[in-house]
Amino acid sequence: MLDDVVKGTLHRLRGLFRSAPTEAPDCALALSGGGARASYQVGVLKYIAEAFPETRFPLLTGVSAGAINAAHLANDLNPFSVAVDNLVECWRGLETENVFVSESSFKFLWSMVRDVEEGGQRGWVDTSPLRAYLEEKLHAEDGRLTHVAENLRAGRLKAFAIITTSYSTGQTVSWVQGREIESWERPNRVGINTTLTVDHVMASSSLPFLFPAIRIGDAWYGDGGIRLSAPLAPAIHLGADSILAISTRYDRTRREADEPAVVGYPPNAQLVGLLMNAVFLDTLDQDALMLDRLNRLLEAAPERKRGGLRPIRFLLLRPSVDLGKLSGEYEHELRGPLHLLARGLSSDRTKSPDWLSMLLFDRNYTTRLMEIGYEDALRQRSRIAAFFEEGAASYAA
């Protein structure tokens, strides 16, 4: 009995005088969806890479178009700052023609009203250009993101997760490639260890109806944002001590929220925009609020009563500009299927065509979003610096 007391006392004393951990806390970068809006994330990352060149994110998660950005970073063998520069160049060269085939309006309309099947894949548009673009930019070998494994072996990366939705089961499936990461199961959410490929990226960014589903194994998968109720959960499952998340959703003031976006009966463009926001953008804000509340509860509770839970430092960066409303300024440049969609949805009757902002892979629009992201990050330098400094302080403690 006495021996047990002595051992317990020695254990606590060692804890009080323990040296700093040999590995820095694991910081995750969580990139949300939003289609073409994901170019905003690239602008934010560009500033962070310039202002904080020693930055590294050993944990990466991406959903929808955010999975494309995360895949570039996870698969780049260069330091973070150079990897971001390469990502910027990818977006600067991206046009609608690199995402889907700009077919005639008639052919696009015909594909919507009849069940077209080519090679087992369905969708209103052909996204083979995006696959080819990703295979080239990600230097994929037989579809595999081979540099992810190299970064894992070198210790530059600990884990990378791509989130998809199973059209067969309705579950949110996080595909993970990493070191010592256990699979997980939660209600309607699972994590599966695998070797990540372009197929996983394509599936995560496959917008429902418009883009074809992607077959992985024996099942079909689509956009990871469809049923993603907890966008921050994958990063926490990967072992994150802190999370930096970049949203593409503008946080309206109460006055802006109360101002009607339409006059009279709401057009289809307004309804589709609301649905897309609910599916792809709104859940991150709810999850961030829950994490903040949980952190406060844990910090107020003694460690022995935390039930094994731990506070997680969190920083959410978001646009200072309504990216949906901004997209309306570029609507006059639409051609082909997007022009037909805009007319069919009566986009000219809403002040904020949110649906358009997700599909407008126009170089002028995405370049402007990268500029806004850079400027927003610059204005929030103090918040970003405090986030990184707090992480360094906890590492040294």
Short mmCIF file of C-alpha atoms in Angstrom, two decimals:
data_model
loop_
_atom_site.label_atom_id
_atom_site.label_comp_id
_atom_site.label_asym_id
_atom_site.label_seq_id
_atom_site.Cartn_x
_atom_site.Cartn_y
_atom_site.Cartn_z
CA MET A 1 0.00 0.00 0.00
CA LEU A 2 2.79 2.40 1.00
CA ASP A 3 4.69 1.50 -2.16
CA ASP A 4 1.66 2.49 -4.25
CA VAL A 5 1.45 5.88 -2.51
CA VAL A 6 5.16 6.51 -3.06
CA LYS A 7 4.92 5.52 -6.73
CA GLY A 8 1.90 7.78 -7.21
CA THR A 9 3.70 10.72 -5.59
CA LEU A 10 6.78 10.21 -7.75
CA HIS A 11 4.60 10.03 -10.86
CA ARG A 12 2.96 13.37 -10.03
CA LEU A 13 6.33 14.98 -9.30
CA ARG A 14 7.67 13.81 -12.65
CA GLY A 15 4.63 15.36 -14.26
CA LEU A 16 5.34 18.70 -12.58
CA PHE A 17 8.95 18.77 -13.76
CA ARG A 18 8.63 16.98 -17.07
CA SER A 19 10.56 18.32 -20.02
CA ALA A 20 8.91 19.78 -23.09
CA PRO A 21 7.40 17.20 -25.46
CA THR A 22 9.61 15.98 -28.27
CA GLU A 23 6.92 16.76 -30.83
CA ALA A 24 5.04 20.02 -31.28
CA PRO A 25 1.26 19.95 -30.80
CA ASP A 26 -0.60 18.80 -33.88
CA CYS A 27 -2.27 21.70 -35.67
CA ALA A 28 -4.90 20.88 -38.29
CA LEU A 29 -5.93 22.92 -41.29
CA ALA A 30 -9.61 22.32 -42.07
CA LEU A 31 -10.81 23.50 -45.48
CA SER A 32 -14.55 23.69 -46.08
CA GLY A 33 -16.45 23.47 -49.35
CA GLY A 34 -18.01 26.05 -51.60
CA GLY A 35 -17.04 25.20 -55.18
CA ALA A 36 -15.31 28.13 -56.85
CA ARG A 37 -15.39 29.93 -53.51
CA ALA A 38 -12.50 27.70 -52.42
CA SER A 39 -10.21 30.13 -54.25
CA TYR A 40 -10.79 32.46 -51.28
CA GLN A 41 -9.02 29.91 -49.07
CA VAL A 42 -5.99 30.07 -51.32
CA GLY A 43 -5.70 33.83 -50.81
CA VAL A 44 -5.80 33.37 -47.03
CA LEU A 45 -3.15 30.65 -47.19
CA LYS A 46 -0.94 32.82 -49.40
CA TYR A 47 -0.82 35.53 -46.76
CA ILE A 48 -0.22 33.04 -43.94
CA ALA A 49 2.64 31.48 -45.91
CA GLU A 50 4.24 34.89 -46.44
CA ALA A 51 3.70 36.29 -42.94
CA PHE A 52 4.44 33.05 -41.07
CA PRO A 53 6.91 31.15 -43.32
CA GLU A 54 7.67 28.51 -40.65
CA THR A 55 4.04 27.40 -40.59
CA ARG A 56 3.28 23.72 -40.94
CA PHE A 57 0.06 21.81 -40.70
CA PRO A 58 0.80 18.14 -39.99
CA LEU A 59 -2.93 17.42 -40.17
CA LEU A 60 -5.09 18.32 -43.16
CA THR A 61 -8.78 17.81 -43.83
CA GLY A 62 -10.77 18.87 -46.86
CA VAL A 63 -14.35 18.59 -47.99
CA SER A 64 -15.84 19.36 -51.40
CA ALA A 65 -13.69 21.96 -53.20
CA GLY A 66 -11.69 22.32 -49.99
CA ALA A 67 -10.52 18.75 -50.60
CA ILE A 68 -8.86 19.94 -53.81
CA ASN A 69 -6.87 22.57 -51.92
CA ALA A 70 -5.99 20.16 -49.12
CA ALA A 71 -4.88 17.52 -51.63
CA HIS A 72 -2.47 19.98 -53.25
CA LEU A 73 -0.89 20.81 -49.89
CA ALA A 74 -0.73 17.19 -48.69
CA ASN A 75 0.79 16.00 -51.96
CA ASP A 76 3.40 18.76 -52.36
CA LEU A 77 6.93 17.80 -51.29
CA ASN A 78 7.99 21.43 -50.81
CA PRO A 79 7.80 23.52 -47.63
CA PHE A 80 4.40 25.03 -46.85
CA SER A 81 5.20 28.43 -48.37
CA VAL A 82 6.28 26.91 -51.69
CA ALA A 83 3.34 24.49 -51.71
CA VAL A 84 0.95 27.44 -51.32
CA ASP A 85 2.65 29.28 -54.19
CA ASN A 86 2.12 26.21 -56.36
CA LEU A 87 -1.54 26.09 -55.30
CA VAL A 88 -1.97 29.75 -56.24
CA GLU A 89 -0.59 29.05 -59.70
CA CYS A 90 -3.02 26.15 -60.12
CA TRP A 91 -5.98 28.40 -59.43
CA ARG A 92 -4.64 31.17 -61.64
CA GLY A 93 -4.63 28.72 -64.53
CA LEU A 94 -8.07 27.29 -63.74
CA GLU A 95 -11.03 28.06 -66.00
CA THR A 96 -14.47 26.55 -66.44
CA GLU A 97 -13.07 24.41 -69.27
CA ASN A 98 -10.72 22.77 -66.73
CA VAL A 99 -13.68 21.74 -64.54
CA PHE A 100 -16.38 20.50 -66.89
CA VAL A 101 -17.13 20.35 -70.59
CA SER A 102 -18.92 23.50 -71.70
CA GLU A 103 -21.49 21.81 -73.90
CA SER A 104 -24.19 23.57 -75.85
CA SER A 105 -27.21 24.71 -73.88
CA PHE A 106 -29.40 22.29 -75.80
CA LYS A 107 -27.22 19.29 -74.98
CA PHE A 108 -27.04 20.32 -71.34
CA LEU A 109 -30.82 20.65 -71.17
CA TRP A 110 -31.24 17.26 -72.83
CA SER A 111 -28.93 15.63 -70.28
CA MET A 112 -31.12 17.02 -67.50
CA VAL A 113 -34.34 15.51 -68.80
CA ARG A 114 -33.15 12.09 -69.84
CA ASP A 115 -31.12 9.50 -68.00
CA VAL A 116 -27.71 9.64 -69.67
CA GLU A 117 -25.24 6.94 -68.72
CA GLU A 118 -21.67 6.76 -69.99
CA GLY A 119 -19.37 4.18 -68.46
CA GLY A 120 -21.58 3.86 -65.40
CA GLN A 121 -21.27 7.56 -64.48
CA ARG A 122 -24.12 10.04 -64.51
CA GLY A 123 -24.32 13.78 -64.19
CA TRP A 124 -25.57 16.82 -65.99
CA VAL A 125 -22.04 17.80 -67.01
CA ASP A 126 -18.90 15.91 -67.96
CA THR A 127 -16.17 16.50 -65.35
CA SER A 128 -13.42 14.59 -67.16
CA PRO A 129 -11.48 17.88 -67.62
CA LEU A 130 -11.28 18.28 -63.83
CA ARG A 131 -9.96 14.74 -63.45
CA ALA A 132 -7.30 15.36 -66.09
CA TYR A 133 -6.38 18.69 -64.48
CA LEU A 134 -6.03 17.11 -61.03
CA GLU A 135 -4.02 14.16 -62.31
CA GLU A 136 -1.59 16.59 -63.93
CA LYS A 137 -1.30 19.06 -61.05
CA LEU A 138 -1.16 16.38 -58.36
CA HIS A 139 1.36 14.28 -60.31
CA ALA A 140 -0.84 11.26 -59.76
CA GLU A 141 0.53 7.81 -60.60
CA ASP A 142 -2.25 5.41 -61.58
CA GLY A 143 -4.56 7.84 -59.80
CA ARG A 144 -2.66 7.61 -56.48
CA LEU A 145 -1.43 10.70 -54.65
CA THR A 146 2.00 9.16 -54.20
CA HIS A 147 3.64 12.21 -52.64
CA VAL A 148 1.29 11.97 -49.66
CA ALA A 149 3.06 8.78 -48.63
CA GLU A 150 6.45 10.46 -49.08
CA ASN A 151 5.42 13.36 -46.85
CA LEU A 152 4.17 10.90 -44.24
CA ARG A 153 7.47 8.99 -44.27
CA ALA A 154 9.46 12.23 -43.99
CA GLY A 155 7.38 13.43 -41.04
CA ARG A 156 6.15 16.54 -42.86
CA LEU A 157 2.62 15.18 -42.62
CA LYS A 158 0.91 13.10 -39.97
CA ALA A 159 -2.49 12.53 -41.58
CA PHE A 160 -4.71 13.74 -44.41
CA ALA A 161 -8.47 13.18 -44.63
CA ILE A 162 -10.87 13.65 -47.53
CA ILE A 163 -14.58 13.68 -46.66
CA THR A 164 -17.20 12.18 -48.99
CA THR A 165 -20.85 11.08 -48.83
CA SER A 166 -21.83 7.50 -49.59
CA TYR A 167 -24.82 7.51 -51.91
CA SER A 168 -25.41 3.88 -50.98
CA THR A 169 -25.64 4.23 -47.19
CA GLY A 170 -26.07 7.97 -46.66
CA GLN A 171 -23.07 8.00 -44.34
CA THR A 172 -20.37 10.65 -44.24
CA VAL A 173 -17.15 8.78 -45.01
CA SER A 174 -13.76 10.28 -44.15
CA TRP A 175 -10.98 8.59 -46.10
CA VAL A 176 -7.74 8.87 -44.15
CA GLN A 177 -4.12 8.30 -45.01
CA GLY A 178 -1.81 8.77 -42.07
CA ARG A 179 0.50 7.48 -39.38
CA GLU A 180 -1.02 5.62 -36.42
CA ILE A 181 -4.55 6.84 -37.13
CA GLU A 182 -7.36 4.59 -35.97
CA SER A 183 -10.59 4.21 -37.92
CA TRP A 184 -13.75 5.47 -36.22
CA GLU A 185 -17.49 4.98 -36.23
CA ARG A 186 -20.11 7.51 -35.15
CA PRO A 187 -23.81 7.84 -36.02
CA ASN A 188 -23.85 8.31 -39.81
CA ARG A 189 -20.09 9.01 -39.80
CA VAL A 190 -17.15 6.67 -40.35
CA GLY A 191 -13.43 7.05 -40.84
CA ILE A 192 -11.60 4.59 -43.11
CA ASN A 193 -7.84 4.21 -43.56
CA THR A 194 -6.81 3.96 -47.19
CA THR A 195 -4.38 5.13 -49.87
CA LEU A 196 -5.82 8.37 -51.20
CA THR A 197 -6.39 8.85 -54.91
CA VAL A 198 -7.78 11.36 -57.38
CA ASP A 199 -11.05 9.43 -57.16
CA HIS A 200 -11.41 10.47 -53.51
CA VAL A 201 -10.83 14.12 -54.42
CA MET A 202 -13.29 13.90 -57.33
CA ALA A 203 -15.92 12.26 -55.12
CA SER A 204 -15.61 14.83 -52.36
CA SER A 205 -16.08 17.71 -54.82
CA SER A 206 -18.87 16.07 -56.86
CA LEU A 207 -21.80 18.48 -56.53
CA PRO A 208 -25.12 16.59 -56.44
CA PHE A 209 -26.98 16.24 -59.74
CA LEU A 210 -24.57 18.50 -61.64
CA PHE A 211 -21.39 16.43 -61.30
CA PRO A 212 -21.38 12.63 -61.63
CA ALA A 213 -20.93 10.39 -58.60
CA ILE A 214 -17.60 8.58 -58.31
CA ARG A 215 -17.21 4.87 -57.78
CA ILE A 216 -14.81 3.83 -55.02
CA GLY A 217 -14.69 0.10 -54.45
CA ASP A 218 -18.20 -1.25 -54.83
CA ALA A 219 -20.08 1.92 -53.88
CA TRP A 220 -20.78 5.39 -55.28
CA TYR A 221 -19.76 8.59 -53.52
CA GLY A 222 -20.47 12.29 -53.90
CA ASP A 223 -19.84 15.66 -52.29
CA GLY A 224 -18.72 15.32 -48.70
CA GLY A 225 -20.74 18.30 -47.52
CA ILE A 226 -24.16 16.75 -48.16
CA ARG A 227 -24.63 15.23 -44.69
CA LEU A 228 -21.56 16.53 -42.87
CA SER A 229 -23.06 17.59 -39.53
CA ALA A 230 -19.68 17.93 -37.77
CA PRO A 231 -17.08 19.43 -40.17
CA LEU A 232 -14.43 19.72 -37.44
CA ALA A 233 -14.79 16.13 -36.23
CA PRO A 234 -12.37 14.56 -38.76
CA ALA A 235 -9.55 16.87 -37.61
CA ILE A 236 -10.25 15.96 -33.98
CA HIS A 237 -10.27 12.25 -34.83
CA LEU A 238 -6.84 12.73 -36.45
CA GLY A 239 -5.54 13.99 -33.10
CA ALA A 240 -5.57 17.75 -33.57
CA ASP A 241 -4.64 19.91 -30.56
CA SER A 242 -5.58 23.02 -32.51
CA ILE A 243 -7.57 23.71 -35.67
CA LEU A 244 -7.40 26.57 -38.14
CA ALA A 245 -10.50 26.48 -40.34
CA ILE A 246 -11.17 28.62 -43.40
CA SER A 247 -14.82 29.13 -44.25
CA THR A 248 -16.14 30.56 -47.51
CA ARG A 249 -19.34 31.85 -45.91
CA TYR A 250 -19.81 35.55 -45.23
CA ASP A 251 -21.20 36.27 -41.77
CA ARG A 252 -23.93 38.81 -42.34
CA THR A 253 -24.79 41.44 -39.76
CA ARG A 254 -28.29 41.43 -38.29
CA ARG A 255 -29.18 44.40 -40.49
CA GLU A 256 -27.92 42.62 -43.61
CA ALA A 257 -29.71 39.41 -42.65
CA ASP A 258 -33.01 41.27 -42.26
CA GLU A 259 -32.71 42.87 -45.71
CA PRO A 260 -34.69 40.83 -48.29
CA ALA A 261 -32.61 39.41 -51.14
CA VAL A 262 -35.69 39.24 -53.39
CA VAL A 263 -38.89 41.15 -53.95
CA GLY A 264 -42.08 39.18 -54.43
CA TYR A 265 -42.26 35.44 -54.85
CA PRO A 266 -38.78 33.87 -54.38
CA PRO A 267 -37.20 32.66 -57.64
CA ASN A 268 -35.66 29.21 -57.91
CA ALA A 269 -32.19 30.76 -57.73
CA GLN A 270 -32.94 31.96 -54.21
CA LEU A 271 -34.24 28.56 -53.10
CA VAL A 272 -31.32 26.66 -54.64
CA GLY A 273 -28.89 29.09 -53.02
CA LEU A 274 -30.44 28.57 -49.60
CA LEU A 275 -30.24 24.81 -49.99
CA MET A 276 -26.61 24.90 -51.11
CA ASN A 277 -25.67 27.16 -48.20
CA ALA A 278 -27.42 24.84 -45.75
CA VAL A 279 -25.62 21.81 -47.16
CA PHE A 280 -22.14 23.15 -47.80
CA LEU A 281 -21.54 26.21 -45.62
CA ASP A 282 -23.78 26.63 -42.59
CA THR A 283 -22.77 23.53 -40.61
CA LEU A 284 -19.22 24.77 -40.01
CA ASP A 285 -20.55 27.75 -38.05
CA GLN A 286 -22.73 25.49 -35.90
CA ASP A 287 -19.85 23.09 -35.25
CA ALA A 288 -17.54 26.00 -34.37
CA LEU A 289 -20.09 27.28 -31.86
CA MET A 290 -20.39 23.84 -30.25
CA LEU A 291 -16.59 23.50 -30.03
CA ASP A 292 -16.31 26.91 -28.38
CA ARG A 293 -18.95 26.00 -25.79
CA LEU A 294 -17.31 22.66 -25.09
CA ASN A 295 -13.91 24.33 -24.69
CA ARG A 296 -15.36 26.74 -22.12
CA LEU A 297 -16.91 23.90 -20.16
CA LEU A 298 -13.69 21.88 -20.18
CA GLU A 299 -11.54 24.84 -19.16
CA ALA A 300 -13.84 25.47 -16.19
CA ALA A 301 -13.72 21.83 -15.07
CA PRO A 302 -10.89 20.10 -13.19
CA GLU A 303 -8.92 17.78 -15.43
CA ARG A 304 -10.04 14.74 -13.45
CA LYS A 305 -13.65 15.51 -14.38
CA ARG A 306 -13.13 16.03 -18.09
CA GLY A 307 -13.75 12.41 -18.97
CA GLY A 308 -10.66 12.22 -21.18
CA LEU A 309 -11.74 15.24 -23.27
CA ARG A 310 -9.39 18.13 -23.90
CA PRO A 311 -9.83 21.75 -24.97
CA ILE A 312 -8.88 22.37 -28.60
CA ARG A 313 -7.61 25.75 -29.72
CA PHE A 314 -9.61 26.98 -32.67
CA LEU A 315 -9.46 29.83 -35.15
CA LEU A 316 -12.08 30.41 -37.84
CA LEU A 317 -11.31 32.76 -40.72
CA ARG A 318 -14.07 33.86 -43.08
CA PRO A 319 -14.73 36.36 -45.90
CA SER A 320 -15.37 40.03 -45.15
CA VAL A 321 -17.36 40.19 -48.38
CA ASP A 322 -20.51 38.33 -49.45
CA LEU A 323 -19.02 36.06 -52.11
CA GLY A 324 -22.48 35.08 -53.35
CA LYS A 325 -23.50 38.67 -53.95
CA LEU A 326 -20.14 39.37 -55.57
CA SER A 327 -20.67 36.57 -58.10
CA GLY A 328 -23.66 38.46 -59.49
CA GLU A 329 -21.25 41.03 -60.93
CA TYR A 330 -19.82 38.34 -63.23
CA GLU A 331 -23.12 36.80 -64.35
CA HIS A 332 -23.07 38.68 -67.66
CA GLU A 333 -20.00 36.67 -68.67
CA LEU A 334 -21.80 33.32 -68.45
CA ARG A 335 -21.96 31.08 -71.49
CA GLY A 336 -23.27 27.61 -72.27
CA PRO A 337 -24.89 25.53 -69.49
CA LEU A 338 -24.29 28.08 -66.72
CA HIS A 339 -26.03 30.76 -68.77
CA LEU A 340 -28.96 28.40 -69.29
CA LEU A 341 -29.09 27.58 -65.58
CA ALA A 342 -29.02 31.26 -64.65
CA ARG A 343 -31.95 31.98 -66.94
CA GLY A 344 -33.90 28.94 -65.80
CA LEU A 345 -33.40 29.80 -62.12
CA SER A 346 -34.19 33.50 -62.67
CA SER A 347 -30.92 34.55 -61.05
CA ASP A 348 -31.46 38.15 -62.10
CA ARG A 349 -34.27 38.36 -59.51
CA THR A 350 -32.04 37.77 -56.47
CA LYS A 351 -29.36 40.06 -55.06
CA SER A 352 -27.25 37.13 -53.92
CA PRO A 353 -27.02 34.23 -56.42
CA ASP A 354 -25.20 31.91 -54.01
CA TRP A 355 -25.55 28.91 -56.31
CA LEU A 356 -23.62 30.80 -59.00
CA SER A 357 -20.71 31.57 -56.68
CA MET A 358 -20.08 27.85 -56.30
CA LEU A 359 -20.01 27.12 -60.03
CA LEU A 360 -18.39 30.29 -61.36
CA PHE A 361 -14.92 28.99 -62.18
CA ASP A 362 -14.19 32.20 -64.05
CA ARG A 363 -10.61 33.38 -63.74
CA ASN A 364 -11.65 36.99 -63.05
CA TYR A 365 -13.94 35.88 -60.23
CA THR A 366 -11.58 33.38 -58.60
CA THR A 367 -8.65 35.82 -58.84
CA ARG A 368 -10.74 38.45 -57.07
CA LEU A 369 -11.60 35.93 -54.35
CA MET A 370 -7.92 35.13 -53.82
CA GLU A 371 -7.23 38.86 -53.46
CA ILE A 372 -10.03 39.20 -50.90
CA GLY A 373 -8.72 36.21 -48.97
CA TYR A 374 -5.22 37.70 -48.86
CA GLU A 375 -6.54 41.09 -47.72
CA ASP A 376 -8.76 39.52 -45.05
CA ALA A 377 -5.86 37.53 -43.61
CA LEU A 378 -3.68 40.64 -43.63
CA ARG A 379 -6.29 42.52 -41.60
CA GLN A 380 -6.48 39.63 -39.13
CA ARG A 381 -2.75 39.21 -38.71
CA SER A 382 -2.94 39.74 -34.94
CA ARG A 383 -5.53 36.95 -34.51
CA ILE A 384 -3.50 34.57 -36.66
CA ALA A 385 -0.27 35.45 -34.85
CA ALA A 386 -1.91 34.92 -31.46
CA PHE A 387 -3.18 31.52 -32.59
CA PHE A 388 0.29 30.35 -33.64
CA GLU A 389 2.03 31.94 -30.64
CA GLU A 390 -0.34 30.27 -28.20
CA GLY A 391 0.44 26.94 -29.83
CA ALA A 392 4.19 27.57 -29.52
CA ALA A 393 3.76 28.59 -25.88
CA SER A 394 1.85 25.42 -25.02
CA TYR A 395 4.62 23.39 -26.73
CA ALA A 396 7.34 25.08 -24.67
CA ALA A 397 5.43 24.87 -21.38
#
